[in-house]
Amino acid sequence: MVPPPVTRGLLRAVFGLPGPVKRLIAGAPVRLDGQRLDLDAQLLLRMTRLEGGHLAAPTVEEARRGLRRGQSYLDRVPARPVRTRDVDAGGVPARLYTPKGLPAGSPLLVFYHGGGWVIGGLDTHDTVCRYLAVHADVRVLSVAYRLAPEHRYPAATEDAVAAYEWAVANAGTLDADPAAVAVGGDSAGGNLAAVVGLLAERRPDFALLFYPAADLTVRRRSRELFADGFYLTDDDMTWFRDHYCPDEERRADPAASPLLAEDLSGFPATYLVTAGFDPLRDEGEAFARRLAEAGVPVAARRQDDLVHGFVNMWPLGGRFREALSEAAGALRTGLRAGPPKRQG
């Protein structure tokens, strides 16, 4: 019932407090699996519990409203202006982000938002796309793929591939370099980016994967360790999976669970980052290991003091922003200092 501007002001005030005061509010340090939770992450979790603390909800629309409301509290944008415009990416709605002063012929990131394939959208990940555009010095095409349960698997994967292939074919009209097109996304969006890396006829030049959902068939140890209390819960993931892919037999499809693909050898060079206190940690890291075993250049990074969803939390500063900044640097380097660019 509190208006978003009031909540935003409260968040800024609390996170601006001295460390000892924040510790009093957050409680005793949390240590689990040899990791210590970042103070600001713990503080945010404490405040999130005041609003219920779960991404899933009794109805899909309630869950969508909850995520939109939560993101409205984190509306900070980078200082460098970013121009946006709506784009029809081969029949899939999308939004193009272009930082001020970025010359034509820049690299392009095709980005897929998180939200369990059920919630989330262009607006919930607007600040993330702006940050990546500015700090990686790239254009970003954010894709509004169809959501479940209105459009179940494989609708999202079809949209993800279609938007990427349209972006490659039309890079020139976006003032982007057709030989430097990356895919990226967080959580469910990381899953879709991985699927594009597997299925696209013209493979991406780089993949930026934030804590991707990689396997819908197995509950690994991290699902047990961090089942509740760390933003994304085990129950949330079950709720998302059941809405997205209710057909149990299809969950083993590589287009649903890219970790189960037989051959990963053609996958693009990758920066894959997980969060230490995240139910999806172990499956993301298993995917990184499989990429390395297949000979794919992969930088696997665990931000061991953070939680799922940290990319959306960067406006709070601290470790959230540090982690996203590191990923932006990896994207910038991967697209500009990687293997020789293919032509055409």
Tab-separated table of C-alpha atoms in Angstrom:
chain	number	residue	atom	x	y	z
A	1	MET	CA	0.000	0.000	0.000
A	2	VAL	CA	3.033	2.290	0.228
A	3	PRO	CA	3.550	4.394	-2.945
A	4	PRO	CA	6.685	3.375	-4.919
A	5	PRO	CA	8.396	6.796	-4.534
A	6	VAL	CA	8.194	6.446	-0.753
A	7	THR	CA	9.583	2.914	-0.876
A	8	ARG	CA	12.399	4.006	-3.198
A	9	GLY	CA	13.332	6.742	-0.779
A	10	LEU	CA	13.269	4.326	2.134
A	11	LEU	CA	15.506	1.851	0.287
A	12	ARG	CA	18.065	4.534	-0.537
A	13	ALA	CA	18.065	5.746	3.056
A	14	VAL	CA	18.510	2.260	4.521
A	15	PHE	CA	21.257	1.234	2.116
A	16	GLY	CA	23.042	4.505	2.786
A	17	LEU	CA	23.338	3.760	6.493
A	18	PRO	CA	26.720	2.900	8.054
A	19	GLY	CA	27.672	-0.770	7.960
A	20	PRO	CA	27.195	-1.420	11.688
A	21	VAL	CA	23.661	-0.006	11.560
A	22	LYS	CA	22.808	-2.110	8.508
A	23	ARG	CA	24.139	-5.152	10.341
A	24	LEU	CA	21.800	-4.457	13.269
A	25	ILE	CA	18.844	-4.349	10.866
A	26	ALA	CA	19.909	-7.364	8.803
A	27	GLY	CA	20.767	-9.597	11.734
A	28	ALA	CA	23.658	-11.975	12.350
A	29	PRO	CA	25.830	-12.895	9.345
A	30	VAL	CA	24.538	-15.787	7.243
A	31	ARG	CA	27.045	-18.518	6.437
A	32	LEU	CA	26.136	-21.557	4.376
A	33	ASP	CA	28.097	-24.033	2.263
A	34	GLY	CA	31.364	-22.272	3.092
A	35	GLN	CA	30.024	-18.916	1.900
A	36	ARG	CA	29.097	-15.716	3.701
A	37	LEU	CA	26.135	-13.723	2.404
A	38	ASP	CA	26.883	-10.102	1.494
A	39	LEU	CA	25.504	-7.658	4.068
A	40	ASP	CA	23.534	-5.644	1.502
A	41	ALA	CA	22.066	-8.838	0.033
A	42	GLN	CA	21.023	-9.949	3.508
A	43	LEU	CA	19.527	-6.537	4.212
A	44	LEU	CA	17.553	-6.617	0.957
A	45	LEU	CA	16.233	-10.090	1.766
A	46	ARG	CA	15.090	-8.856	5.168
A	47	MET	CA	13.212	-5.965	3.549
A	48	THR	CA	11.818	-8.165	0.774
A	49	ARG	CA	10.178	-10.424	3.345
A	50	LEU	CA	8.010	-7.488	4.345
A	51	GLU	CA	6.309	-7.826	0.943
A	52	GLY	CA	5.949	-11.589	1.034
A	53	GLY	CA	9.365	-12.652	-0.217
A	54	HIS	CA	8.258	-14.964	-3.051
A	55	LEU	CA	8.234	-14.596	-6.823
A	56	ALA	CA	5.403	-17.096	-7.305
A	57	ALA	CA	1.862	-16.175	-6.270
A	58	PRO	CA	-1.627	-17.703	-6.150
A	59	THR	CA	-2.246	-16.374	-9.673
A	60	VAL	CA	0.023	-15.550	-12.580
A	61	GLU	CA	-1.221	-11.981	-12.746
A	62	GLU	CA	-0.456	-11.422	-9.061
A	63	ALA	CA	3.081	-12.712	-9.625
A	64	ARG	CA	3.541	-10.403	-12.585
A	65	ARG	CA	2.286	-7.407	-10.622
A	66	GLY	CA	4.585	-8.296	-7.750
A	67	LEU	CA	7.693	-8.341	-9.937
A	68	ARG	CA	6.733	-5.086	-11.649
A	69	ARG	CA	6.163	-3.449	-8.270
A	70	GLY	CA	9.475	-4.681	-6.907
A	71	GLN	CA	11.400	-3.429	-9.909
A	72	SER	CA	9.719	-0.029	-9.732
A	73	TYR	CA	11.660	0.516	-6.487
A	74	LEU	CA	14.967	0.036	-8.351
A	75	ASP	CA	14.633	2.570	-11.144
A	76	ARG	CA	18.089	4.138	-11.134
A	77	VAL	CA	19.688	4.486	-14.571
A	78	PRO	CA	23.301	5.119	-15.659
A	79	ALA	CA	24.414	8.731	-15.988
A	80	ARG	CA	25.141	8.359	-19.704
A	81	PRO	CA	21.899	8.855	-21.669
A	82	VAL	CA	20.524	5.895	-23.594
A	83	ARG	CA	18.118	6.241	-26.491
A	84	THR	CA	15.428	3.568	-26.868
A	85	ARG	CA	13.021	2.636	-29.617
A	86	ASP	CA	10.585	-0.194	-30.192
A	87	VAL	CA	11.508	-2.761	-32.820
A	88	ASP	CA	9.608	-5.560	-34.546
A	89	ALA	CA	12.223	-8.320	-34.453
A	90	GLY	CA	10.782	-10.679	-37.027
A	91	GLY	CA	7.343	-10.643	-35.445
A	92	VAL	CA	8.666	-10.559	-31.871
A	93	PRO	CA	8.360	-7.247	-29.962
A	94	ALA	CA	11.707	-5.858	-28.824
A	95	ARG	CA	13.358	-2.662	-27.594
A	96	LEU	CA	16.664	-1.312	-28.886
A	97	TYR	CA	18.998	0.518	-26.490
A	98	THR	CA	21.667	2.826	-27.935
A	99	PRO	CA	23.997	4.754	-25.590
A	100	LYS	CA	24.649	8.373	-26.468
A	101	GLY	CA	27.705	8.779	-28.677
A	102	LEU	CA	27.973	5.108	-29.634
A	103	PRO	CA	29.164	4.999	-33.262
A	104	ALA	CA	27.554	2.929	-35.968
A	105	GLY	CA	29.008	-0.527	-36.367
A	106	SER	CA	29.067	-1.312	-32.639
A	107	PRO	CA	28.582	-4.833	-31.291
A	108	LEU	CA	25.040	-5.927	-30.459
A	109	LEU	CA	23.714	-7.902	-27.485
A	110	VAL	CA	20.404	-9.720	-27.972
A	111	PHE	CA	19.051	-9.943	-24.415
A	112	TYR	CA	16.354	-12.173	-22.916
A	113	HIS	CA	14.831	-11.148	-19.590
A	114	GLY	CA	14.361	-13.450	-16.633
A	115	GLY	CA	11.180	-14.266	-14.777
A	116	GLY	CA	10.735	-18.022	-15.032
A	117	TRP	CA	9.292	-17.789	-18.577
A	118	VAL	CA	6.096	-16.599	-16.837
A	119	ILE	CA	6.696	-13.114	-15.402
A	120	GLY	CA	9.007	-10.258	-16.341
A	121	GLY	CA	9.225	-8.163	-19.484
A	122	LEU	CA	10.981	-5.280	-21.169
A	123	ASP	CA	10.232	-2.860	-18.342
A	124	THR	CA	11.343	-5.114	-15.469
A	125	HIS	CA	14.801	-5.404	-17.060
A	126	ASP	CA	15.048	-1.893	-18.470
A	127	THR	CA	17.725	-0.745	-16.019
A	128	VAL	CA	19.784	-3.912	-16.620
A	129	CYS	CA	19.770	-3.328	-20.370
A	130	ARG	CA	20.724	0.316	-19.917
A	131	TYR	CA	23.618	-0.634	-17.658
A	132	LEU	CA	24.966	-3.257	-20.066
A	133	ALA	CA	24.591	-0.914	-23.038
A	134	VAL	CA	26.535	1.863	-21.302
A	135	HIS	CA	29.223	-0.167	-19.566
A	136	ALA	CA	29.862	-2.701	-22.330
A	137	ASP	CA	29.565	0.004	-25.013
A	138	VAL	CA	27.117	-2.021	-27.094
A	139	ARG	CA	23.665	-1.759	-28.517
A	140	VAL	CA	21.191	-3.988	-26.712
A	141	LEU	CA	18.106	-5.541	-28.269
A	142	SER	CA	15.816	-6.669	-25.439
A	143	VAL	CA	13.323	-9.314	-26.570
A	144	ALA	CA	9.719	-9.598	-25.327
A	145	TYR	CA	9.224	-13.297	-25.991
A	146	ARG	CA	5.826	-14.892	-25.347
A	147	LEU	CA	5.155	-15.910	-21.747
A	148	ALA	CA	3.609	-19.016	-20.217
A	149	PRO	CA	1.081	-20.251	-19.327
A	150	GLU	CA	-0.676	-18.440	-22.172
A	151	HIS	CA	2.134	-19.625	-24.451
A	152	ARG	CA	3.856	-22.728	-23.131
A	153	TYR	CA	7.114	-24.339	-24.228
A	154	PRO	CA	8.411	-24.097	-26.923
A	155	ALA	CA	6.877	-20.674	-27.696
A	156	ALA	CA	9.566	-18.732	-25.811
A	157	THR	CA	12.390	-20.643	-27.501
A	158	GLU	CA	10.847	-20.077	-30.921
A	159	ASP	CA	10.627	-16.342	-30.255
A	160	ALA	CA	14.171	-16.244	-28.865
A	161	VAL	CA	15.660	-17.875	-31.959
A	162	ALA	CA	13.499	-15.842	-34.345
A	163	ALA	CA	14.461	-12.521	-32.738
A	164	TYR	CA	18.156	-13.419	-32.747
A	165	GLU	CA	18.146	-14.517	-36.387
A	166	TRP	CA	16.279	-11.341	-37.340
A	167	ALA	CA	18.870	-9.269	-35.458
A	168	VAL	CA	21.744	-10.931	-37.314
A	169	ALA	CA	20.058	-10.459	-40.687
A	170	ASN	CA	19.160	-6.835	-39.927
A	171	ALA	CA	22.154	-5.733	-37.887
A	172	GLY	CA	22.973	-3.046	-40.440
A	173	THR	CA	19.574	-1.399	-40.012
A	174	LEU	CA	20.251	-1.328	-36.255
A	175	ASP	CA	23.636	0.349	-36.883
A	176	ALA	CA	25.275	-2.754	-35.402
A	177	ASP	CA	28.134	-4.966	-36.561
A	178	PRO	CA	26.698	-8.193	-38.047
A	179	ALA	CA	29.977	-9.950	-37.173
A	180	ALA	CA	29.729	-9.085	-33.459
A	181	VAL	CA	26.352	-10.253	-32.187
A	182	ALA	CA	26.103	-11.735	-28.696
A	183	VAL	CA	23.239	-13.323	-26.796
A	184	GLY	CA	22.609	-12.912	-23.106
A	185	GLY	CA	20.038	-13.211	-20.390
A	186	ASP	CA	19.366	-13.907	-16.741
A	187	SER	CA	17.731	-16.987	-15.211
A	188	ALA	CA	14.998	-18.068	-17.660
A	189	GLY	CA	16.499	-15.546	-20.072
A	190	GLY	CA	19.872	-17.218	-19.590
A	191	ASN	CA	18.180	-20.486	-20.506
A	192	LEU	CA	16.852	-18.935	-23.719
A	193	ALA	CA	20.224	-17.394	-24.579
A	194	ALA	CA	21.829	-20.821	-24.126
A	195	VAL	CA	19.183	-22.400	-26.349
A	196	VAL	CA	19.910	-19.833	-29.062
A	197	GLY	CA	23.616	-20.631	-28.719
A	198	LEU	CA	22.726	-24.263	-29.400
A	199	LEU	CA	20.090	-23.962	-32.100
A	200	ALA	CA	20.777	-20.855	-34.181
A	201	GLU	CA	22.039	-21.594	-37.658
A	202	ARG	CA	24.510	-18.732	-37.399
A	203	ARG	CA	25.927	-19.131	-33.904
A	204	PRO	CA	26.341	-16.031	-31.731
A	205	ASP	CA	29.797	-14.498	-31.297
A	206	PHE	CA	29.562	-14.510	-27.508
A	207	ALA	CA	27.184	-15.603	-24.741
A	208	LEU	CA	26.585	-13.732	-21.484
A	209	LEU	CA	24.718	-16.034	-19.105
A	210	PHE	CA	23.544	-14.876	-15.673
A	211	TYR	CA	22.607	-17.784	-13.348
A	212	PRO	CA	20.876	-19.683	-16.177
A	213	ALA	CA	18.215	-22.319	-15.666
A	214	ALA	CA	19.924	-25.170	-17.492
A	215	ASP	CA	18.083	-28.374	-16.583
A	216	LEU	CA	14.356	-28.772	-15.897
A	217	THR	CA	14.675	-32.475	-15.074
A	218	VAL	CA	16.879	-32.630	-11.950
A	219	ARG	CA	16.889	-30.920	-8.550
A	220	ARG	CA	20.549	-30.502	-7.649
A	221	ARG	CA	22.112	-29.902	-4.253
A	222	SER	CA	21.792	-26.110	-4.428
A	223	ARG	CA	18.019	-26.482	-4.812
A	224	GLU	CA	18.047	-28.133	-1.386
A	225	LEU	CA	20.604	-25.844	0.269
A	226	PHE	CA	18.928	-22.593	-0.769
A	227	ALA	CA	15.354	-23.826	-1.017
A	228	ASP	CA	13.900	-20.885	0.896
A	229	GLY	CA	14.887	-17.489	2.194
A	230	PHE	CA	17.208	-16.345	-0.609
A	231	TYR	CA	14.794	-14.554	-2.991
A	232	LEU	CA	14.237	-17.312	-5.575
A	233	THR	CA	12.921	-20.409	-3.821
A	234	ASP	CA	12.700	-24.067	-4.734
A	235	ASP	CA	8.907	-23.769	-4.768
A	236	ASP	CA	9.157	-20.762	-7.101
A	237	MET	CA	11.194	-22.799	-9.592
A	238	THR	CA	8.695	-25.655	-9.504
A	239	TRP	CA	5.851	-23.171	-10.072
A	240	PHE	CA	7.661	-21.603	-13.022
A	241	ARG	CA	8.610	-24.953	-14.571
A	242	ASP	CA	5.092	-26.344	-14.272
A	243	HIS	CA	3.606	-23.287	-15.954
A	244	TYR	CA	6.249	-23.216	-18.684
A	245	CYS	CA	6.614	-26.908	-19.528
A	246	PRO	CA	3.895	-29.036	-17.915
A	247	ASP	CA	4.713	-31.959	-20.227
A	248	GLU	CA	7.305	-33.874	-18.191
A	249	GLU	CA	8.644	-35.778	-21.197
A	250	ARG	CA	9.507	-32.563	-23.037
A	251	ARG	CA	11.533	-31.144	-20.141
A	252	ALA	CA	14.504	-33.203	-21.299
A	253	ASP	CA	14.523	-31.531	-24.729
A	254	PRO	CA	17.789	-29.609	-25.225
A	255	ALA	CA	15.633	-26.615	-26.152
A	256	ALA	CA	14.180	-26.739	-22.626
A	257	SER	CA	17.235	-28.088	-20.779
A	258	PRO	CA	20.376	-27.064	-22.697
A	259	LEU	CA	22.584	-28.884	-20.177
A	260	LEU	CA	21.251	-32.139	-21.666
A	261	ALA	CA	22.354	-31.396	-25.233
A	262	GLU	CA	24.596	-34.153	-26.567
A	263	ASP	CA	27.055	-31.851	-28.358
A	264	LEU	CA	28.067	-28.406	-27.079
A	265	SER	CA	31.196	-28.063	-29.216
A	266	GLY	CA	29.825	-25.293	-31.429
A	267	PHE	CA	28.667	-23.103	-28.565
A	268	PRO	CA	30.058	-19.530	-28.532
A	269	ALA	CA	32.685	-18.289	-26.107
A	270	THR	CA	30.882	-17.655	-22.828
A	271	TYR	CA	30.949	-15.721	-19.585
A	272	LEU	CA	28.697	-17.609	-17.167
A	273	VAL	CA	28.123	-16.216	-13.703
A	274	THR	CA	26.262	-17.834	-10.832
A	275	ALA	CA	25.284	-16.603	-7.374
A	276	GLY	CA	26.478	-18.508	-4.322
A	277	PHE	CA	23.113	-18.396	-2.509
A	278	ASP	CA	20.963	-19.460	-5.464
A	279	PRO	CA	18.921	-22.627	-6.040
A	280	LEU	CA	20.088	-22.556	-9.687
A	281	ARG	CA	23.784	-22.345	-8.815
A	282	ASP	CA	24.722	-25.967	-9.371
A	283	GLU	CA	22.980	-26.468	-12.709
A	284	GLY	CA	24.529	-23.284	-14.093
A	285	GLU	CA	27.975	-24.415	-13.021
A	286	ALA	CA	27.342	-27.888	-14.453
A	287	PHE	CA	26.569	-26.244	-17.787
A	288	ALA	CA	29.810	-24.251	-17.611
A	289	ARG	CA	31.758	-27.473	-16.974
A	290	ARG	CA	30.140	-29.169	-19.945
A	291	LEU	CA	31.041	-26.217	-22.158
A	292	ALA	CA	34.667	-26.416	-21.036
A	293	GLU	CA	34.732	-30.178	-21.627
A	294	ALA	CA	33.467	-29.535	-25.166
A	295	GLY	CA	36.371	-27.163	-25.829
A	296	VAL	CA	34.320	-23.982	-25.604
A	297	PRO	CA	36.199	-20.954	-24.166
A	298	VAL	CA	34.242	-20.293	-20.984
A	299	ALA	CA	34.856	-18.037	-18.010
A	300	ALA	CA	32.848	-19.473	-15.122
A	301	ARG	CA	32.422	-17.081	-12.209
A	302	ARG	CA	30.610	-17.606	-8.914
A	303	GLN	CA	29.646	-14.464	-7.022
A	304	ASP	CA	29.606	-16.492	-3.836
A	305	ASP	CA	28.153	-13.808	-1.553
A	306	LEU	CA	25.154	-12.879	-3.715
A	307	VAL	CA	21.658	-14.167	-4.442
A	308	HIS	CA	19.632	-14.926	-7.535
A	309	GLY	CA	18.470	-11.772	-9.313
A	310	PHE	CA	21.485	-9.632	-8.440
A	311	VAL	CA	21.624	-8.031	-11.902
A	312	ASN	CA	18.308	-6.287	-11.225
A	313	MET	CA	19.621	-5.060	-7.882
A	314	TRP	CA	22.544	-3.032	-9.262
A	315	PRO	CA	20.845	0.339	-8.502
A	316	LEU	CA	21.525	-0.386	-4.814
A	317	GLY	CA	25.267	-0.273	-5.525
A	318	GLY	CA	27.825	-2.271	-3.577
A	319	ARG	CA	28.409	-5.878	-4.561
A	320	PHE	CA	25.358	-5.909	-6.837
A	321	ARG	CA	26.842	-3.238	-9.081
A	322	GLU	CA	30.349	-4.720	-8.864
A	323	ALA	CA	29.081	-8.074	-10.134
A	324	LEU	CA	27.159	-6.562	-13.050
A	325	SER	CA	30.112	-4.327	-13.901
A	326	GLU	CA	32.379	-7.368	-14.106
A	327	ALA	CA	29.937	-9.057	-16.490
A	328	ALA	CA	29.710	-5.935	-18.644
A	329	GLY	CA	33.494	-5.891	-18.871
A	330	ALA	CA	33.518	-9.545	-19.901
A	331	LEU	CA	30.970	-8.830	-22.638
A	332	ARG	CA	32.919	-5.859	-23.920
A	333	THR	CA	36.175	-7.811	-23.972
A	334	GLY	CA	34.621	-10.945	-25.418
A	335	LEU	CA	33.143	-9.105	-28.380
A	336	ARG	CA	36.147	-6.914	-29.113
A	337	ALA	CA	39.112	-9.125	-28.275
A	338	GLY	CA	37.813	-12.535	-29.256
A	339	PRO	CA	38.570	-14.625	-32.351
A	340	PRO	CA	38.656	-12.957	-35.788
A	341	LYS	CA	35.234	-11.702	-36.808
A	342	ARG	CA	33.349	-13.642	-39.428
A	343	GLN	CA	32.243	-11.635	-42.425
A	344	GLY	CA	28.665	-11.216	-43.607
